[in-house]
Amino acid sequence: MRGFGSELSRRRPVLTLTPSTENSLSSSKSRSTWMVVVDSVSHISFDASMSVADIMHQMKEVGVLGAGRMGRATDIVTRMLGDPDCFTYLSMSGPMVPGGLRLVISHLVREGWIDAIVTSGANIVHDLIEAYGGAHYRVPSGKSDQELRIGGMGRIADIFVKDEDFEKFESEIHSFLETLPRAKRTLLAPSEFISELGATLTDSSSIVRQAYLNEVPIFSPGLMDSMLGFHMFTFSTTTEFSLDFVKDLRILGSIVTETKKTGAIMLGGGLTKHFTMGSTILKGGLDMAVQITLDRPEGGSLGGAPLVEGVSWKKIQQAALFETVIGDATILFPLLVLGAINRQ
């Protein structure tokens, strides 16, 4: 594959295990012996000229801990993006747009690497804020939340958004809703509504705009749980307006039944992960999947659930290729997709 250096040599030593038949390890009594072939841990061979694809390949050869997971995940995404029969989802929860991934995602859509997006309503809102001229900012050092509130700033971790940018967003959304033909105001699925919105944008860096231009549907099952949903509600108090969420399931269902294979890159968990995986149940689950998450499994949340759990729910094929990578998606996702694209 392109972007690779020469294959690293791998030792496959034969490990001889001789468990004692007694409790004492020093027992001289008869012991049983069997042979196990194992792979040794390789070490990353550093070279200043290495590409991202090179280092992802070496991480796979390391084979253990986070490096091994990341290397295997890159292999899976490489196959996913390179398979013309694979319909590829990108699902995301959490502040992926405020966290710096907006251009990465819009590039993937523009270049045809992604076939559908499943996202929280918040990421759509933050994409639109920038499309309407707003921005996301770094929280000034030493500022308290009380000071940010007084200054008209809302905080997301170490990011903040200005109230005035949300006010501009509100104005633009209400203007869009006013121009939406009355015949469409009660007939659109959320994905169709988002596409209609994308048609009105001029920002070529916008995810929503690129999705419209490239006919990539954006599904947002939790759209009402966002400022966009709130403004649709306020608009509906004076004018008849509603979205058909069931229609989105019909749209997605028809897509999935026509595809030969399905793959998903899932950033975070929760509703978007469940919606993505659940849409493939009628086909026996995803054929390829990678999840990047910081959530833990002990609480039983979907965000922390390893992908192998999806096999029992028929959301992951029994013979599927899948990997869960533990880490911050704003760090790992750009490396993952760049490493995979470098190999195409």
Short mmCIF file of C-alpha atoms in Angstrom, two decimals, residues 10-331:
data_model
loop_
_atom_site.label_atom_id
_atom_site.label_comp_id
_atom_site.label_asym_id
_atom_site.label_seq_id
_atom_site.Cartn_x
_atom_site.Cartn_y
_atom_site.Cartn_z
CA ARG A 10 8.69 -9.93 12.91
CA ARG A 11 9.98 -12.65 15.14
CA ARG A 12 7.55 -15.43 15.98
CA PRO A 13 9.28 -17.24 18.85
CA VAL A 14 8.09 -20.55 20.19
CA LEU A 15 7.29 -20.22 23.87
CA THR A 16 7.55 -23.41 25.89
CA LEU A 17 5.23 -23.50 28.88
CA THR A 18 5.76 -26.16 31.55
CA PRO A 19 3.09 -25.81 34.24
CA SER A 20 3.82 -27.76 37.40
CA THR A 21 1.45 -30.46 38.57
CA GLU A 22 2.22 -29.36 42.15
CA ASN A 23 1.82 -25.99 43.85
CA SER A 24 5.59 -25.58 44.12
CA LEU A 25 7.29 -24.15 41.04
CA SER A 26 10.42 -26.04 41.98
CA SER A 27 8.71 -29.40 41.99
CA SER A 28 10.75 -32.07 40.22
CA LYS A 29 7.70 -34.28 39.68
CA SER A 30 6.33 -34.93 36.22
CA ARG A 31 5.22 -31.85 34.30
CA SER A 32 3.14 -31.43 31.14
CA THR A 33 4.59 -29.35 28.30
CA TRP A 34 2.97 -27.60 25.35
CA MET A 35 4.12 -25.21 22.66
CA VAL A 36 2.56 -21.80 21.92
CA VAL A 37 3.54 -19.59 18.97
CA VAL A 38 3.50 -15.92 20.00
CA ASP A 39 4.37 -12.61 18.34
CA SER A 40 7.00 -10.45 19.98
CA VAL A 41 6.42 -6.77 20.68
CA SER A 42 8.14 -4.69 18.02
CA HIS A 43 9.54 -1.25 18.80
CA ILE A 44 8.85 1.90 16.85
CA SER A 45 11.84 2.66 14.67
CA PHE A 46 11.97 6.44 14.58
CA ASP A 47 12.83 8.28 11.39
CA ALA A 48 12.28 12.00 10.84
CA SER A 49 11.04 11.30 7.31
CA MET A 50 8.27 8.92 8.44
CA SER A 51 4.72 9.55 7.23
CA VAL A 52 1.66 9.19 9.43
CA ALA A 53 0.88 5.96 7.58
CA ASP A 54 4.37 4.68 8.42
CA ILE A 55 4.03 5.29 12.13
CA MET A 56 0.51 3.82 12.22
CA HIS A 57 1.91 0.69 10.59
CA GLN A 58 4.68 0.52 13.17
CA MET A 59 2.13 0.93 15.96
CA LYS A 60 0.32 -2.11 14.60
CA GLU A 61 3.62 -4.01 14.74
CA VAL A 62 4.07 -2.92 18.37
CA GLY A 63 0.77 -4.74 18.78
CA VAL A 64 0.00 -3.92 22.40
CA LEU A 65 -1.63 -1.23 24.53
CA GLY A 66 -2.85 1.98 22.87
CA ALA A 67 -0.31 1.81 20.05
CA GLY A 68 -1.51 -1.64 19.01
CA ARG A 69 -5.14 -0.54 19.12
CA MET A 70 -4.41 2.55 17.05
CA GLY A 71 -2.44 0.58 14.49
CA ARG A 72 -5.17 -2.03 14.10
CA ALA A 73 -7.84 0.68 13.90
CA THR A 74 -5.95 2.38 11.08
CA ASP A 75 -5.80 -0.91 9.19
CA ILE A 76 -9.57 -1.29 9.54
CA VAL A 77 -10.29 2.27 8.39
CA THR A 78 -7.89 1.75 5.46
CA ARG A 79 -9.98 -1.22 4.33
CA MET A 80 -13.23 0.61 5.03
CA LEU A 81 -12.35 3.67 2.95
CA GLY A 82 -10.77 1.61 0.18
CA ASP A 83 -13.71 -0.76 -0.31
CA PRO A 84 -16.11 0.58 -2.99
CA ASP A 85 -18.84 -1.73 -1.65
CA CYS A 86 -18.64 -0.33 1.88
CA PHE A 87 -21.07 2.39 2.99
CA THR A 88 -19.14 4.40 5.59
CA TYR A 89 -20.70 6.27 8.49
CA LEU A 90 -19.03 8.93 10.59
CA SER A 91 -20.81 9.29 13.92
CA MET A 92 -19.81 11.87 16.49
CA SER A 93 -20.87 13.11 19.88
CA GLY A 94 -19.06 15.59 22.06
CA PRO A 95 -17.51 18.89 20.92
CA MET A 96 -15.84 17.70 17.74
CA VAL A 97 -16.44 20.96 15.83
CA PRO A 98 -15.48 23.30 18.71
CA GLY A 99 -12.51 20.99 19.36
CA GLY A 100 -10.88 21.71 15.99
CA LEU A 101 -12.14 18.92 13.69
CA ARG A 102 -14.43 20.99 11.46
CA LEU A 103 -12.07 21.17 8.48
CA VAL A 104 -11.05 17.52 8.82
CA ILE A 105 -14.67 16.41 8.61
CA SER A 106 -15.67 18.76 5.78
CA HIS A 107 -12.61 17.56 3.82
CA LEU A 108 -13.63 13.92 4.26
CA VAL A 109 -17.12 14.75 2.99
CA ARG A 110 -15.86 16.83 0.06
CA GLU A 111 -13.41 14.14 -1.07
CA GLY A 112 -16.00 11.36 -0.90
CA TRP A 113 -14.55 9.34 2.00
CA ILE A 114 -17.74 9.54 4.09
CA ASP A 115 -21.19 8.40 2.93
CA ALA A 116 -23.32 9.52 5.89
CA ILE A 117 -22.90 11.48 9.12
CA VAL A 118 -24.71 10.78 12.38
CA THR A 119 -24.15 13.59 14.85
CA SER A 120 -25.44 15.40 17.88
CA GLY A 121 -27.39 18.57 17.19
CA ALA A 122 -24.69 20.54 18.98
CA ASN A 123 -22.05 19.81 16.33
CA ILE A 124 -24.44 21.07 13.64
CA VAL A 125 -25.02 24.23 15.68
CA HIS A 126 -21.31 24.88 16.11
CA ASP A 127 -20.65 24.28 12.41
CA LEU A 128 -23.38 26.81 11.57
CA ILE A 129 -22.03 29.34 14.06
CA GLU A 130 -18.78 29.43 12.09
CA ALA A 131 -20.64 29.37 8.76
CA TYR A 132 -22.46 32.53 9.88
CA GLY A 133 -19.20 34.29 10.74
CA GLY A 134 -18.72 33.31 14.36
CA ALA A 135 -15.83 31.42 15.93
CA HIS A 136 -14.69 29.31 18.85
CA TYR A 137 -12.11 30.70 21.25
CA ARG A 138 -9.63 29.52 23.86
CA VAL A 139 -10.69 30.32 27.41
CA PRO A 140 -8.43 33.05 28.82
CA SER A 141 -6.16 31.80 31.57
CA GLY A 142 -7.44 32.36 35.08
CA LYS A 143 -10.98 33.36 34.11
CA SER A 144 -13.77 31.95 36.26
CA ASP A 145 -17.12 30.79 34.92
CA GLN A 146 -18.75 33.72 36.70
CA GLU A 147 -16.49 36.12 34.79
CA LEU A 148 -17.19 34.33 31.50
CA ARG A 149 -20.93 34.58 32.15
CA ILE A 150 -20.74 38.30 32.86
CA GLY A 151 -18.61 38.74 29.73
CA GLY A 152 -21.14 36.97 27.51
CA MET A 153 -19.18 33.77 26.97
CA GLY A 154 -20.30 30.13 27.26
CA ARG A 155 -17.65 27.54 28.15
CA ILE A 156 -17.06 24.03 26.75
CA ALA A 157 -14.04 22.65 28.67
CA ASP A 158 -11.26 25.09 27.66
CA ILE A 159 -13.23 26.49 24.70
CA PHE A 160 -15.72 29.34 24.76
CA VAL A 161 -18.33 30.75 22.40
CA LYS A 162 -19.57 34.33 22.47
CA ASP A 163 -23.23 35.00 23.20
CA GLU A 164 -23.26 37.41 20.26
CA ASP A 165 -22.38 34.54 17.91
CA PHE A 166 -25.35 32.56 19.23
CA GLU A 167 -27.51 35.65 18.69
CA LYS A 168 -26.34 35.83 15.07
CA PHE A 169 -27.07 32.11 14.73
CA GLU A 170 -30.58 32.63 16.10
CA SER A 171 -31.25 35.46 13.64
CA GLU A 172 -30.02 33.43 10.65
CA ILE A 173 -32.03 30.34 11.61
CA HIS A 174 -35.24 32.31 12.00
CA SER A 175 -34.62 33.99 8.64
CA PHE A 176 -34.11 30.57 7.05
CA LEU A 177 -37.28 29.20 8.64
CA GLU A 178 -39.26 32.18 7.37
CA THR A 179 -38.12 31.50 3.79
CA LEU A 180 -38.80 27.76 3.96
CA PRO A 181 -41.84 27.03 1.76
CA ARG A 182 -44.95 26.37 3.84
CA ALA A 183 -45.51 23.08 2.03
CA LYS A 184 -42.22 21.78 3.50
CA ARG A 185 -42.68 22.97 7.05
CA THR A 186 -44.31 19.75 8.27
CA LEU A 187 -43.01 17.23 5.74
CA LEU A 188 -39.23 17.20 6.10
CA ALA A 189 -37.14 14.59 7.88
CA PRO A 190 -34.32 16.08 9.99
CA SER A 191 -31.74 15.01 7.37
CA GLU A 192 -33.77 16.75 4.64
CA PHE A 193 -34.11 19.86 6.80
CA ILE A 194 -30.34 19.96 7.35
CA SER A 195 -29.78 19.57 3.60
CA GLU A 196 -32.17 22.47 2.89
CA LEU A 197 -30.19 24.52 5.38
CA GLY A 198 -26.91 23.56 3.71
CA ALA A 199 -28.21 24.81 0.37
CA THR A 200 -28.40 28.35 1.78
CA LEU A 201 -24.83 28.50 3.13
CA THR A 202 -21.87 30.08 1.35
CA ASP A 203 -19.05 28.86 3.61
CA SER A 204 -17.22 26.10 1.70
CA SER A 205 -15.56 24.96 4.94
CA SER A 206 -18.91 24.11 6.49
CA ILE A 207 -19.70 20.45 7.12
CA VAL A 208 -23.39 21.11 6.50
CA ARG A 209 -22.59 22.92 3.23
CA GLN A 210 -20.28 20.18 1.95
CA ALA A 211 -22.80 17.50 2.91
CA TYR A 212 -25.43 19.28 0.81
CA LEU A 213 -23.08 19.71 -2.17
CA ASN A 214 -21.98 16.07 -2.09
CA GLU A 215 -25.35 14.53 -1.24
CA VAL A 216 -24.12 13.12 2.06
CA PRO A 217 -27.05 12.84 4.48
CA ILE A 218 -26.60 14.16 8.00
CA PHE A 219 -28.73 12.30 10.53
CA SER A 220 -29.24 13.88 13.93
CA PRO A 221 -31.63 11.84 16.08
CA GLY A 222 -31.08 14.26 18.97
CA LEU A 223 -31.47 17.43 16.91
CA MET A 224 -34.14 18.86 19.22
CA ASP A 225 -31.65 18.69 22.10
CA SER A 226 -29.69 21.65 20.71
CA MET A 227 -30.05 25.37 20.14
CA LEU A 228 -31.19 24.61 16.59
CA GLY A 229 -33.99 22.49 18.05
CA PHE A 230 -34.84 25.26 20.51
CA HIS A 231 -35.17 27.84 17.73
CA MET A 232 -37.35 25.47 15.71
CA PHE A 233 -39.55 25.23 18.79
CA THR A 234 -39.81 29.00 19.22
CA PHE A 235 -40.61 29.38 15.52
CA SER A 236 -43.34 26.74 15.84
CA THR A 237 -45.12 28.76 18.54
CA THR A 238 -46.30 31.24 15.90
CA THR A 239 -46.19 29.16 12.69
CA GLU A 240 -47.01 25.53 12.02
CA PHE A 241 -43.70 23.66 11.90
CA SER A 242 -42.47 20.15 12.72
CA LEU A 243 -39.97 17.55 11.54
CA ASP A 244 -40.70 13.91 10.73
CA PHE A 245 -38.12 11.92 12.72
CA VAL A 246 -39.67 8.59 11.70
CA LYS A 247 -39.06 9.50 8.06
CA ASP A 248 -35.31 9.60 8.75
CA LEU A 249 -35.45 5.97 9.85
CA ARG A 250 -37.15 5.07 6.58
CA ILE A 251 -34.50 6.98 4.61
CA LEU A 252 -31.64 5.34 6.48
CA GLY A 253 -33.28 1.92 6.36
CA SER A 254 -33.58 2.07 2.58
CA ILE A 255 -29.91 3.06 2.29
CA VAL A 256 -28.70 0.23 4.51
CA THR A 257 -30.75 -2.46 2.79
CA GLU A 258 -29.24 -1.49 -0.57
CA THR A 259 -25.61 -1.59 0.60
CA LYS A 260 -23.37 -4.65 0.42
CA LYS A 261 -21.26 -3.71 3.45
CA THR A 262 -21.38 -1.11 6.20
CA GLY A 263 -18.56 0.47 8.14
CA ALA A 264 -18.47 3.12 10.85
CA ILE A 265 -15.99 5.44 12.50
CA MET A 266 -17.55 6.44 15.81
CA LEU A 267 -16.24 9.37 17.84
CA GLY A 268 -17.66 9.13 21.33
CA GLY A 269 -20.77 7.16 22.16
CA GLY A 270 -24.30 7.71 23.34
CA LEU A 271 -27.19 8.39 20.99
CA THR A 272 -25.15 8.81 17.80
CA LYS A 273 -23.29 5.53 18.31
CA HIS A 274 -26.51 3.67 19.08
CA PHE A 275 -28.34 5.15 16.08
CA THR A 276 -25.47 4.22 13.77
CA MET A 277 -25.11 0.64 14.98
CA GLY A 278 -28.86 0.09 15.36
CA SER A 279 -29.53 1.05 11.76
CA THR A 280 -27.60 -2.03 10.61
CA ILE A 281 -29.42 -4.65 12.70
CA LEU A 282 -31.54 -5.87 9.79
CA LYS A 283 -28.31 -6.75 7.96
CA GLY A 284 -26.76 -8.45 10.97
CA GLY A 285 -24.64 -5.48 12.02
CA LEU A 286 -21.62 -3.51 10.87
CA ASP A 287 -18.93 -5.25 8.82
CA MET A 288 -16.18 -2.87 9.95
CA ALA A 289 -16.11 -0.49 12.90
CA VAL A 290 -13.74 1.71 14.88
CA GLN A 291 -14.68 3.58 18.04
CA ILE A 292 -12.62 6.30 19.72
CA THR A 293 -13.83 7.01 23.24
CA LEU A 294 -12.72 8.21 26.66
CA ASP A 295 -15.71 6.59 28.42
CA ARG A 296 -15.32 3.62 30.75
CA PRO A 297 -17.27 0.34 30.53
CA GLU A 298 -17.99 -0.24 34.23
CA GLY A 299 -21.14 1.88 34.34
CA GLY A 300 -22.74 0.04 31.45
CA SER A 301 -23.07 3.13 29.25
CA LEU A 302 -22.97 2.68 25.50
CA GLY A 303 -20.17 5.23 25.23
CA GLY A 304 -17.90 3.02 27.31
CA ALA A 305 -19.07 -0.30 25.90
CA PRO A 306 -16.41 -2.09 23.82
CA LEU A 307 -17.55 -2.80 20.28
CA VAL A 308 -17.46 -6.56 20.87
CA GLU A 309 -20.58 -6.12 23.00
CA GLY A 310 -22.43 -5.20 19.80
CA VAL A 311 -21.99 -8.75 18.49
CA SER A 312 -24.57 -10.00 21.00
CA TRP A 313 -27.03 -7.33 19.84
CA LYS A 314 -26.52 -8.12 16.14
CA LYS A 315 -25.13 -4.62 15.67
CA ILE A 316 -21.68 -6.00 14.80
CA GLN A 317 -21.25 -8.94 12.43
CA GLN A 318 -19.73 -12.06 14.00
CA ALA A 319 -16.90 -11.95 11.46
CA ALA A 320 -16.55 -8.16 11.56
CA LEU A 321 -13.30 -6.23 11.82
CA PHE A 322 -13.52 -3.84 14.76
CA GLU A 323 -11.37 -2.02 17.29
CA THR A 324 -12.02 0.29 20.25
CA VAL A 325 -9.37 2.95 20.81
CA ILE A 326 -9.28 4.68 24.19
CA GLY A 327 -8.35 8.32 23.87
CA ASP A 328 -9.28 11.86 22.89
CA ALA A 329 -10.86 11.91 19.42
CA THR A 330 -9.57 15.43 18.73
CA ILE A 331 -6.05 13.96 18.88
#
